[in-house]
Amino acid sequence: MTGLCTYSNGPTAAFDAVEHIRKHLGDVEFTNNTDKFRKYRQHTTFILACAHVGVYGYPVKAWYELIFGQDTWKDMQVGVFR
């Protein structure tokens, strides 16, 4: 997706992010990719699939929650090794 976007902290932030993805991909590609991405429940795989179509950052979380339900995204602890 081109350009930087700041998504509001309000209740429509996720909606705005998903609409940005839809505009970026177009309706047909958005629908096709949404169907394909249903098999990627693991966060890292989902993030890579999104990157493949040019989606990064907060919109990834919003798209994940659109597919799998609100509050299904669990923030990962990156860089923590024991």
Tab-separated table of N, CA and C in Angstrom:
chain	number	residue	atom	x	y	z
A	1	MET	N	0.851	-1.161	0.000
A	1	MET	CA	0.000	0.000	0.000
A	1	MET	C	0.898	1.225	0.000
A	2	THR	N	0.542	2.200	-0.756
A	2	THR	CA	1.400	3.369	-0.885
A	2	THR	C	1.062	4.407	0.166
A	3	GLY	N	2.072	5.138	0.582
A	3	GLY	CA	1.870	6.216	1.535
A	3	GLY	C	1.692	5.730	2.955
A	4	LEU	N	1.839	6.662	3.860
A	4	LEU	CA	1.646	6.352	5.266
A	4	LEU	C	0.271	6.818	5.691
A	5	CYS	N	-0.397	6.021	6.471
A	5	CYS	CA	-1.715	6.383	6.977
A	5	CYS	C	-1.690	6.313	8.488
A	6	THR	N	-2.377	7.234	9.099
A	6	THR	CA	-2.564	7.184	10.536
A	6	THR	C	-4.015	6.820	10.764
A	7	TYR	N	-4.227	5.719	11.433
A	7	TYR	CA	-5.582	5.276	11.703
A	7	TYR	C	-5.987	5.795	13.065
A	8	SER	N	-7.193	6.326	13.142
A	8	SER	CA	-7.677	6.898	14.395
A	8	SER	C	-7.733	5.838	15.483
A	9	ASN	N	-7.720	6.283	16.709
A	9	ASN	CA	-7.838	5.363	17.834
A	9	ASN	C	-9.296	5.044	18.129
A	10	GLY	N	-10.190	5.631	17.398
A	10	GLY	CA	-11.613	5.433	17.627
A	10	GLY	C	-12.100	4.072	17.170
A	11	PRO	N	-13.394	3.882	17.251
A	11	PRO	CA	-13.974	2.576	16.923
A	11	PRO	C	-13.910	2.219	15.441
A	12	THR	N	-13.586	3.174	14.585
A	12	THR	CA	-13.562	2.880	13.152
A	12	THR	C	-12.158	2.636	12.610
A	13	ALA	N	-11.164	2.566	13.461
A	13	ALA	CA	-9.785	2.389	12.983
A	13	ALA	C	-9.639	1.117	12.158
A	14	ALA	N	-10.171	0.013	12.657
A	14	ALA	CA	-10.072	-1.260	11.931
A	14	ALA	C	-10.845	-1.190	10.619
A	15	PHE	N	-12.022	-0.590	10.650
A	15	PHE	CA	-12.820	-0.443	9.429
A	15	PHE	C	-12.057	0.388	8.402
A	16	ASP	N	-11.471	1.492	8.851
A	16	ASP	CA	-10.701	2.350	7.943
A	16	ASP	C	-9.526	1.590	7.325
A	17	ALA	N	-8.847	0.789	8.137
A	17	ALA	CA	-7.700	0.022	7.644
A	17	ALA	C	-8.131	-1.011	6.608
A	18	VAL	N	-9.225	-1.713	6.880
A	18	VAL	CA	-9.716	-2.725	5.936
A	18	VAL	C	-10.178	-2.064	4.638
A	19	GLU	N	-10.822	-0.917	4.736
A	19	GLU	CA	-11.239	-0.203	3.525
A	19	GLU	C	-10.025	0.260	2.723
A	20	HIS	N	-8.956	0.633	3.396
A	20	HIS	CA	-7.727	1.019	2.708
A	20	HIS	C	-7.156	-0.175	1.937
A	21	ILE	N	-7.193	-1.357	2.562
A	21	ILE	CA	-6.734	-2.576	1.886
A	21	ILE	C	-7.606	-2.848	0.661
A	22	ARG	N	-8.919	-2.727	0.835
A	22	ARG	CA	-9.857	-2.983	-0.270
A	22	ARG	C	-9.583	-2.039	-1.446
A	23	LYS	N	-9.325	-0.773	-1.150
A	23	LYS	CA	-9.019	0.192	-2.212
A	23	LYS	C	-7.681	-0.130	-2.875
A	24	HIS	N	-6.723	-0.571	-2.071
A	24	HIS	CA	-5.391	-0.913	-2.591
A	24	HIS	C	-5.458	-2.113	-3.542
A	25	LEU	N	-6.205	-3.141	-3.151
A	25	LEU	CA	-6.251	-4.381	-3.935
A	25	LEU	C	-7.354	-4.403	-4.984
A	26	GLY	N	-8.420	-3.674	-4.751
A	26	GLY	CA	-9.607	-3.782	-5.589
A	26	GLY	C	-10.534	-4.833	-4.991
A	27	ASP	N	-11.811	-4.727	-5.291
A	27	ASP	CA	-12.808	-5.611	-4.674
A	27	ASP	C	-12.565	-7.090	-4.951
A	28	VAL	N	-12.251	-7.429	-6.189
A	28	VAL	CA	-12.085	-8.840	-6.553
A	28	VAL	C	-10.870	-9.440	-5.849
A	29	GLU	N	-9.726	-8.764	-5.924
A	29	GLU	CA	-8.511	-9.277	-5.272
A	29	GLU	C	-8.666	-9.311	-3.758
A	30	PHE	N	-9.347	-8.310	-3.201
A	30	PHE	CA	-9.571	-8.301	-1.759
A	30	PHE	C	-10.370	-9.534	-1.343
A	31	THR	N	-11.445	-9.813	-2.058
A	31	THR	CA	-12.282	-10.975	-1.747
A	31	THR	C	-11.511	-12.276	-1.944
A	32	ASN	N	-10.789	-12.393	-3.050
A	32	ASN	CA	-10.004	-13.609	-3.313
A	32	ASN	C	-8.949	-13.838	-2.237
A	33	ASN	N	-8.221	-12.780	-1.874
A	33	ASN	CA	-7.175	-12.928	-0.864
A	33	ASN	C	-7.755	-13.182	0.520
A	34	THR	N	-8.882	-12.584	0.827
A	34	THR	CA	-9.528	-12.854	2.115
A	34	THR	C	-9.866	-14.335	2.213
A	35	ASP	N	-10.397	-14.907	1.154
A	35	ASP	CA	-10.711	-16.341	1.149
A	35	ASP	C	-9.444	-17.191	1.279
A	36	LYS	N	-8.385	-16.817	0.565
A	36	LYS	CA	-7.122	-17.568	0.634
A	36	LYS	C	-6.498	-17.495	2.025
A	37	PHE	N	-6.574	-16.328	2.644
A	37	PHE	CA	-5.884	-16.097	3.912
A	37	PHE	C	-6.564	-16.786	5.092
A	38	ARG	N	-7.750	-17.326	4.903
A	38	ARG	CA	-8.440	-18.028	5.998
A	38	ARG	C	-7.643	-19.230	6.500
A	39	LYS	N	-6.761	-19.758	5.674
A	39	LYS	CA	-5.974	-20.925	6.091
A	39	LYS	C	-4.731	-20.529	6.887
A	40	TYR	N	-4.454	-19.236	7.011
A	40	TYR	CA	-3.249	-18.766	7.699
A	40	TYR	C	-3.584	-18.230	9.091
A	41	ARG	N	-3.871	-19.121	10.022
A	41	ARG	CA	-4.202	-18.687	11.387
A	41	ARG	C	-2.960	-18.279	12.181
A	42	GLN	N	-1.815	-18.837	11.834
A	42	GLN	CA	-0.589	-18.481	12.546
A	42	GLN	C	-0.163	-17.072	12.123
A	43	HIS	N	0.138	-16.247	13.106
A	43	HIS	CA	0.427	-14.837	12.843
A	43	HIS	C	1.547	-14.628	11.827
A	44	THR	N	2.645	-15.346	11.988
A	44	THR	CA	3.788	-15.107	11.105
A	44	THR	C	3.455	-15.437	9.655
A	45	THR	N	2.713	-16.488	9.444
A	45	THR	CA	2.312	-16.860	8.083
A	45	THR	C	1.356	-15.825	7.513
A	46	PHE	N	0.428	-15.357	8.336
A	46	PHE	CA	-0.523	-14.337	7.897
A	46	PHE	C	0.201	-13.037	7.542
A	47	ILE	N	1.160	-12.651	8.365
A	47	ILE	CA	1.938	-11.434	8.107
A	47	ILE	C	2.684	-11.543	6.779
A	48	LEU	N	3.290	-12.695	6.511
A	48	LEU	CA	4.005	-12.893	5.245
A	48	LEU	C	3.056	-12.867	4.050
A	49	ALA	N	1.886	-13.467	4.198
A	49	ALA	CA	0.904	-13.452	3.110
A	49	ALA	C	0.468	-12.019	2.810
A	50	CYS	N	0.267	-11.235	3.854
A	50	CYS	CA	-0.115	-9.834	3.662
A	50	CYS	C	0.999	-9.048	2.983
A	51	ALA	N	2.230	-9.288	3.405
A	51	ALA	CA	3.362	-8.593	2.796
A	51	ALA	C	3.455	-8.915	1.305
A	52	HIS	N	3.114	-10.137	0.952
A	52	HIS	CA	3.157	-10.555	-0.452
A	52	HIS	C	2.224	-9.716	-1.326
A	53	VAL	N	1.115	-9.238	-0.750
A	53	VAL	CA	0.183	-8.410	-1.522
A	53	VAL	C	0.336	-6.923	-1.191
A	54	GLY	N	1.391	-6.582	-0.421
A	54	GLY	CA	1.695	-5.179	-0.165
A	54	GLY	C	0.999	-4.559	1.025
A	55	VAL	N	0.589	-5.359	1.984
A	55	VAL	CA	-0.101	-4.845	3.168
A	55	VAL	C	0.805	-5.033	4.380
A	56	TYR	N	1.014	-3.949	5.121
A	56	TYR	CA	1.921	-3.963	6.272
A	56	TYR	C	1.309	-3.197	7.441
A	57	GLY	N	1.839	-3.419	8.629
A	57	GLY	CA	1.476	-2.624	9.797
A	57	GLY	C	0.099	-2.939	10.355
A	58	TYR	N	-0.540	-1.909	10.914
A	58	TYR	CA	-1.834	-2.086	11.561
A	58	TYR	C	-2.889	-2.736	10.660
A	59	PRO	N	-2.940	-2.430	9.370
A	59	PRO	CA	-3.941	-3.087	8.522
A	59	PRO	C	-3.866	-4.616	8.538
A	60	VAL	N	-2.694	-5.179	8.786
A	60	VAL	CA	-2.567	-6.640	8.884
A	60	VAL	C	-3.424	-7.147	10.037
A	61	LYS	N	-3.301	-6.503	11.194
A	61	LYS	CA	-4.093	-6.885	12.365
A	61	LYS	C	-5.586	-6.717	12.082
A	62	ALA	N	-5.962	-5.612	11.461
A	62	ALA	CA	-7.374	-5.361	11.161
A	62	ALA	C	-7.936	-6.418	10.216
A	63	TRP	N	-7.165	-6.800	9.214
A	63	TRP	CA	-7.608	-7.817	8.251
A	63	TRP	C	-7.726	-9.174	8.936
A	64	TYR	N	-6.747	-9.505	9.786
A	64	TYR	CA	-6.775	-10.767	10.536
A	64	TYR	C	-8.055	-10.851	11.374
A	65	GLU	N	-8.372	-9.758	12.070
A	65	GLU	CA	-9.559	-9.762	12.923
A	65	GLU	C	-10.851	-9.739	12.112
A	66	LEU	N	-10.816	-9.211	10.909
A	66	LEU	CA	-11.985	-9.299	10.034
A	66	LEU	C	-12.258	-10.758	9.685
A	67	ILE	N	-11.205	-11.504	9.408
A	67	ILE	CA	-11.337	-12.902	9.002
A	67	ILE	C	-11.663	-13.813	10.182
A	68	PHE	N	-10.948	-13.650	11.287
A	68	PHE	CA	-11.047	-14.612	12.393
A	68	PHE	C	-11.850	-14.122	13.591
A	69	GLY	N	-12.291	-12.890	13.566
A	69	GLY	CA	-13.107	-12.363	14.655
A	69	GLY	C	-12.373	-11.315	15.479
A	70	GLN	N	-13.154	-10.426	16.048
A	70	GLN	CA	-12.594	-9.335	16.832
A	70	GLN	C	-11.830	-9.864	18.046
A	71	ASP	N	-10.713	-9.248	18.332
A	71	ASP	CA	-9.837	-9.594	19.465
A	71	ASP	C	-9.188	-10.968	19.341
A	72	THR	N	-9.074	-11.500	18.130
A	72	THR	CA	-8.378	-12.776	17.944
A	72	THR	C	-6.880	-12.572	17.749
A	73	TRP	N	-6.470	-11.357	17.400
A	73	TRP	CA	-5.052	-11.050	17.216
A	73	TRP	C	-4.415	-10.918	18.589
A	74	LYS	N	-3.406	-11.687	18.832
A	74	LYS	CA	-2.659	-11.603	20.086
A	74	LYS	C	-1.280	-11.061	19.757
A	75	ASP	N	-0.932	-9.936	20.361
A	75	ASP	CA	0.375	-9.339	20.095
A	75	ASP	C	1.474	-10.311	20.478
A	76	MET	N	2.439	-10.427	19.601
A	76	MET	CA	3.540	-11.366	19.811
A	76	MET	C	4.671	-10.687	20.571
A	77	GLN	N	5.386	-11.466	21.341
A	77	GLN	CA	6.598	-10.971	21.982
A	77	GLN	C	7.755	-11.340	21.063
A	78	VAL	N	8.208	-10.376	20.322
A	78	VAL	CA	9.266	-10.614	19.353
A	78	VAL	C	10.614	-10.345	20.018
A	79	GLY	N	11.545	-11.230	19.782
A	79	GLY	CA	12.889	-11.028	20.287
A	79	GLY	C	13.106	-11.518	21.708
A	80	VAL	N	12.157	-12.253	22.245
A	80	VAL	CA	12.315	-12.775	23.600
A	80	VAL	C	12.663	-14.249	23.499
A	81	PHE	N	13.872	-14.580	23.872
A	81	PHE	CA	14.324	-15.973	23.829
A	81	PHE	C	14.788	-16.375	25.216
A	82	ARG	N	14.412	-17.551	25.641
A	82	ARG	CA	14.837	-18.053	26.958
A	82	ARG	C	15.558	-19.347	26.785
